[in-house]
Amino acid sequence: MKKILTIIGGITAIAVILCVAVFFFVSKTSEKLVCKSAEGNITIMYNDNTITGYTAVGITYDLDGQKEIAKQIGVEEYMNQFKAWFSENTTGTCE
């Protein structure tokens, strides 16, 4: 039983390390739109083709839905529209 728990713990630790490594890789290789406000903060990571990820505190964000919108209108236009939306609907700004 002790051997099985050790194996499960090792697999779990490896999975966590891999997830953290993937997150940091995406974060380092992507451009970022950082938006801050009293209502919450969001950082959207993207490249020329798609939204690659995000981090948010106090704000919800539908990554799959927003990726689809960015695909339809283009990532650059999506970022411009998101900046405008954020400024109009919160007390914050994006940079």
Short mmCIF file of N, CA and C in Angstrom, two decimals:
data_model
loop_
_atom_site.label_atom_id
_atom_site.label_comp_id
_atom_site.label_asym_id
_atom_site.label_seq_id
_atom_site.Cartn_x
_atom_site.Cartn_y
_atom_site.Cartn_z
N MET A 1 0.83 -1.20 0.00
CA MET A 1 0.00 0.00 0.00
C MET A 1 0.87 1.26 0.00
N LYS A 2 1.94 1.24 0.78
CA LYS A 2 2.83 2.39 0.86
C LYS A 2 3.48 2.65 -0.50
N LYS A 3 3.82 1.61 -1.21
CA LYS A 3 4.44 1.73 -2.53
C LYS A 3 3.47 2.36 -3.54
N ILE A 4 2.21 1.97 -3.48
CA ILE A 4 1.19 2.50 -4.38
C ILE A 4 0.98 3.99 -4.11
N LEU A 5 0.90 4.38 -2.85
CA LEU A 5 0.73 5.79 -2.50
C LEU A 5 1.93 6.62 -2.95
N THR A 6 3.12 6.07 -2.84
CA THR A 6 4.32 6.77 -3.29
C THR A 6 4.28 6.99 -4.80
N ILE A 7 3.86 5.98 -5.55
CA ILE A 7 3.75 6.09 -7.01
C ILE A 7 2.71 7.14 -7.38
N ILE A 8 1.55 7.10 -6.74
CA ILE A 8 0.49 8.08 -7.01
C ILE A 8 0.96 9.49 -6.68
N GLY A 9 1.65 9.65 -5.56
CA GLY A 9 2.18 10.96 -5.18
C GLY A 9 3.20 11.46 -6.19
N GLY A 10 4.06 10.57 -6.67
CA GLY A 10 5.06 10.95 -7.67
C GLY A 10 4.42 11.38 -8.98
N ILE A 11 3.43 10.65 -9.42
CA ILE A 11 2.71 10.98 -10.66
C ILE A 11 2.01 12.33 -10.51
N THR A 12 1.40 12.56 -9.37
CA THR A 12 0.72 13.84 -9.12
C THR A 12 1.72 14.99 -9.12
N ALA A 13 2.86 14.80 -8.48
CA ALA A 13 3.88 15.85 -8.45
C ALA A 13 4.39 16.16 -9.85
N ILE A 14 4.63 15.14 -10.65
CA ILE A 14 5.09 15.34 -12.03
C ILE A 14 4.04 16.08 -12.84
N ALA A 15 2.77 15.73 -12.68
CA ALA A 15 1.68 16.41 -13.40
C ALA A 15 1.63 17.88 -13.03
N VAL A 16 1.76 18.21 -11.76
CA VAL A 16 1.73 19.60 -11.30
C VAL A 16 2.92 20.37 -11.89
N ILE A 17 4.09 19.77 -11.85
CA ILE A 17 5.28 20.41 -12.39
C ILE A 17 5.12 20.67 -13.88
N LEU A 18 4.58 19.71 -14.62
CA LEU A 18 4.36 19.90 -16.06
C LEU A 18 3.37 21.02 -16.34
N CYS A 19 2.29 21.08 -15.58
CA CYS A 19 1.30 22.15 -15.76
C CYS A 19 1.92 23.53 -15.50
N VAL A 20 2.70 23.65 -14.47
CA VAL A 20 3.36 24.91 -14.15
C VAL A 20 4.35 25.27 -15.25
N ALA A 21 5.10 24.29 -15.74
CA ALA A 21 6.07 24.54 -16.81
C ALA A 21 5.38 25.02 -18.08
N VAL A 22 4.26 24.39 -18.44
CA VAL A 22 3.51 24.80 -19.64
C VAL A 22 2.99 26.22 -19.46
N PHE A 23 2.45 26.54 -18.31
CA PHE A 23 1.94 27.88 -18.05
C PHE A 23 3.04 28.92 -18.21
N PHE A 24 4.21 28.67 -17.60
CA PHE A 24 5.30 29.64 -17.69
C PHE A 24 5.84 29.75 -19.12
N PHE A 25 5.87 28.65 -19.86
CA PHE A 25 6.31 28.69 -21.25
C PHE A 25 5.37 29.57 -22.07
N VAL A 26 4.06 29.34 -21.93
CA VAL A 26 3.08 30.14 -22.66
C VAL A 26 3.19 31.61 -22.25
N SER A 27 3.36 31.84 -20.97
CA SER A 27 3.46 33.20 -20.47
C SER A 27 4.69 33.92 -21.01
N LYS A 28 5.79 33.25 -21.10
CA LYS A 28 7.03 33.87 -21.56
C LYS A 28 7.05 34.09 -23.07
N THR A 29 6.37 33.24 -23.84
CA THR A 29 6.45 33.32 -25.30
C THR A 29 5.29 34.11 -25.91
N SER A 30 4.39 34.61 -25.11
CA SER A 30 3.22 35.33 -25.62
C SER A 30 3.33 36.82 -25.35
N GLU A 31 2.66 37.59 -26.20
CA GLU A 31 2.47 39.01 -25.89
C GLU A 31 1.36 39.09 -24.85
N LYS A 32 1.29 40.21 -24.13
CA LYS A 32 0.32 40.32 -23.05
C LYS A 32 -0.43 41.66 -23.12
N LEU A 33 -1.71 41.58 -22.84
CA LEU A 33 -2.53 42.77 -22.62
C LEU A 33 -2.88 42.75 -21.14
N VAL A 34 -2.38 43.72 -20.38
CA VAL A 34 -2.59 43.76 -18.93
C VAL A 34 -3.63 44.83 -18.63
N CYS A 35 -4.74 44.42 -18.01
CA CYS A 35 -5.83 45.34 -17.67
C CYS A 35 -6.04 45.31 -16.16
N LYS A 36 -6.06 46.50 -15.55
CA LYS A 36 -6.21 46.61 -14.09
C LYS A 36 -7.33 47.58 -13.76
N SER A 37 -8.12 47.20 -12.74
CA SER A 37 -9.20 48.07 -12.27
C SER A 37 -9.53 47.72 -10.83
N ALA A 38 -10.36 48.55 -10.22
CA ALA A 38 -10.81 48.28 -8.86
C ALA A 38 -11.70 47.03 -8.82
N GLU A 39 -12.38 46.73 -9.93
CA GLU A 39 -13.28 45.57 -9.99
C GLU A 39 -12.52 44.26 -10.15
N GLY A 40 -11.33 44.30 -10.70
CA GLY A 40 -10.52 43.11 -10.90
C GLY A 40 -9.49 43.35 -11.99
N ASN A 41 -8.58 42.40 -12.10
CA ASN A 41 -7.50 42.50 -13.07
C ASN A 41 -7.51 41.29 -14.00
N ILE A 42 -7.04 41.49 -15.23
CA ILE A 42 -6.93 40.40 -16.17
C ILE A 42 -5.71 40.64 -17.05
N THR A 43 -5.00 39.57 -17.33
CA THR A 43 -3.90 39.60 -18.28
C THR A 43 -4.24 38.58 -19.36
N ILE A 44 -4.34 39.04 -20.60
CA ILE A 44 -4.63 38.16 -21.72
C ILE A 44 -3.33 37.95 -22.49
N MET A 45 -2.95 36.68 -22.67
CA MET A 45 -1.75 36.33 -23.41
C MET A 45 -2.15 35.92 -24.82
N TYR A 46 -1.39 36.38 -25.81
CA TYR A 46 -1.77 36.11 -27.19
C TYR A 46 -0.54 36.13 -28.10
N ASN A 47 -0.73 35.62 -29.31
CA ASN A 47 0.29 35.75 -30.34
C ASN A 47 -0.41 36.28 -31.59
N ASP A 48 0.23 36.22 -32.73
CA ASP A 48 -0.37 36.78 -33.96
C ASP A 48 -1.63 36.03 -34.40
N ASN A 49 -1.77 34.77 -33.96
CA ASN A 49 -2.85 33.93 -34.47
C ASN A 49 -4.01 33.69 -33.51
N THR A 50 -3.75 33.71 -32.20
CA THR A 50 -4.79 33.32 -31.25
C THR A 50 -4.50 33.84 -29.85
N ILE A 51 -5.49 33.71 -29.00
CA ILE A 51 -5.32 33.97 -27.57
C ILE A 51 -4.74 32.68 -26.99
N THR A 52 -3.63 32.79 -26.28
CA THR A 52 -2.96 31.60 -25.78
C THR A 52 -3.28 31.29 -24.32
N GLY A 53 -3.79 32.27 -23.59
CA GLY A 53 -4.14 32.02 -22.19
C GLY A 53 -4.50 33.33 -21.49
N TYR A 54 -4.79 33.21 -20.21
CA TYR A 54 -5.12 34.41 -19.43
C TYR A 54 -4.96 34.12 -17.95
N THR A 55 -4.83 35.16 -17.17
CA THR A 55 -4.94 35.08 -15.72
C THR A 55 -5.89 36.19 -15.31
N ALA A 56 -6.74 35.92 -14.33
CA ALA A 56 -7.73 36.91 -13.91
C ALA A 56 -7.95 36.82 -12.40
N VAL A 57 -8.16 37.99 -11.81
CA VAL A 57 -8.51 38.08 -10.39
C VAL A 57 -9.72 38.99 -10.30
N GLY A 58 -10.84 38.45 -9.83
CA GLY A 58 -12.04 39.24 -9.66
C GLY A 58 -12.86 39.42 -10.92
N ILE A 59 -12.43 38.83 -12.02
CA ILE A 59 -13.12 38.96 -13.30
C ILE A 59 -13.23 37.56 -13.91
N THR A 60 -14.38 37.27 -14.51
CA THR A 60 -14.53 36.00 -15.22
C THR A 60 -14.22 36.21 -16.70
N TYR A 61 -13.76 35.15 -17.36
CA TYR A 61 -13.36 35.25 -18.76
C TYR A 61 -13.59 33.89 -19.41
N ASP A 62 -14.36 33.86 -20.49
CA ASP A 62 -14.65 32.63 -21.23
C ASP A 62 -13.59 32.47 -22.31
N LEU A 63 -12.53 31.76 -22.01
CA LEU A 63 -11.41 31.63 -22.93
C LEU A 63 -11.82 31.05 -24.28
N ASP A 64 -12.57 29.97 -24.27
CA ASP A 64 -12.97 29.34 -25.54
C ASP A 64 -13.83 30.27 -26.38
N GLY A 65 -14.79 30.92 -25.78
CA GLY A 65 -15.66 31.84 -26.50
C GLY A 65 -14.89 33.03 -27.04
N GLN A 66 -13.97 33.57 -26.25
CA GLN A 66 -13.20 34.72 -26.68
C GLN A 66 -12.19 34.36 -27.77
N LYS A 67 -11.65 33.14 -27.69
CA LYS A 67 -10.76 32.67 -28.77
C LYS A 67 -11.50 32.65 -30.10
N GLU A 68 -12.75 32.22 -30.06
CA GLU A 68 -13.56 32.15 -31.29
C GLU A 68 -13.80 33.54 -31.86
N ILE A 69 -14.10 34.50 -31.00
CA ILE A 69 -14.31 35.88 -31.45
C ILE A 69 -13.01 36.42 -32.05
N ALA A 70 -11.89 36.19 -31.38
CA ALA A 70 -10.60 36.66 -31.90
C ALA A 70 -10.27 36.03 -33.24
N LYS A 71 -10.67 34.78 -33.40
CA LYS A 71 -10.44 34.09 -34.68
C LYS A 71 -11.26 34.74 -35.79
N GLN A 72 -12.47 35.15 -35.47
CA GLN A 72 -13.35 35.74 -36.47
C GLN A 72 -12.93 37.15 -36.87
N ILE A 73 -12.53 37.97 -35.92
CA ILE A 73 -12.24 39.38 -36.22
C ILE A 73 -10.74 39.69 -36.28
N GLY A 74 -9.92 38.74 -35.88
CA GLY A 74 -8.48 38.96 -35.84
C GLY A 74 -8.03 39.34 -34.44
N VAL A 75 -6.86 38.88 -34.07
CA VAL A 75 -6.36 39.09 -32.71
C VAL A 75 -6.12 40.57 -32.41
N GLU A 76 -5.53 41.29 -33.34
CA GLU A 76 -5.25 42.70 -33.10
C GLU A 76 -6.54 43.50 -32.88
N GLU A 77 -7.54 43.26 -33.73
CA GLU A 77 -8.83 43.95 -33.57
C GLU A 77 -9.50 43.53 -32.27
N TYR A 78 -9.40 42.25 -31.91
CA TYR A 78 -9.98 41.77 -30.65
C TYR A 78 -9.36 42.52 -29.47
N MET A 79 -8.04 42.66 -29.47
CA MET A 79 -7.37 43.34 -28.37
C MET A 79 -7.80 44.81 -28.29
N ASN A 80 -7.94 45.47 -29.44
CA ASN A 80 -8.42 46.86 -29.45
C ASN A 80 -9.83 46.96 -28.88
N GLN A 81 -10.71 46.05 -29.28
CA GLN A 81 -12.09 46.06 -28.77
C GLN A 81 -12.14 45.71 -27.28
N PHE A 82 -11.28 44.78 -26.84
CA PHE A 82 -11.27 44.42 -25.42
C PHE A 82 -10.81 45.61 -24.58
N LYS A 83 -9.76 46.32 -25.02
CA LYS A 83 -9.29 47.52 -24.31
C LYS A 83 -10.42 48.53 -24.16
N ALA A 84 -11.13 48.78 -25.26
CA ALA A 84 -12.24 49.75 -25.23
C ALA A 84 -13.34 49.28 -24.28
N TRP A 85 -13.70 48.00 -24.36
CA TRP A 85 -14.73 47.45 -23.48
C TRP A 85 -14.32 47.58 -22.03
N PHE A 86 -13.08 47.23 -21.72
CA PHE A 86 -12.60 47.27 -20.34
C PHE A 86 -12.64 48.69 -19.79
N SER A 87 -12.19 49.65 -20.59
CA SER A 87 -12.20 51.05 -20.16
C SER A 87 -13.61 51.58 -19.93
N GLU A 88 -14.54 51.18 -20.79
CA GLU A 88 -15.93 51.65 -20.68
C GLU A 88 -16.72 50.99 -19.55
N ASN A 89 -16.36 49.75 -19.19
CA ASN A 89 -17.16 48.99 -18.24
C ASN A 89 -16.52 48.80 -16.87
N THR A 90 -15.31 49.31 -16.69
CA THR A 90 -14.67 49.25 -15.37
C THR A 90 -14.04 50.61 -15.10
N THR A 91 -13.44 50.72 -13.95
CA THR A 91 -12.74 51.96 -13.59
C THR A 91 -11.27 51.90 -14.00
N GLY A 92 -10.89 50.88 -14.77
CA GLY A 92 -9.48 50.68 -15.09
C GLY A 92 -9.11 50.91 -16.53
N THR A 93 -7.87 50.57 -16.81
CA THR A 93 -7.32 50.71 -18.16
C THR A 93 -6.45 49.49 -18.48
N CYS A 94 -6.09 49.40 -19.75
CA CYS A 94 -5.23 48.31 -20.24
C CYS A 94 -3.96 48.89 -20.82
N GLU A 95 -2.90 48.12 -20.72
CA GLU A 95 -1.66 48.50 -21.38
C GLU A 95 -0.99 47.29 -21.96
#
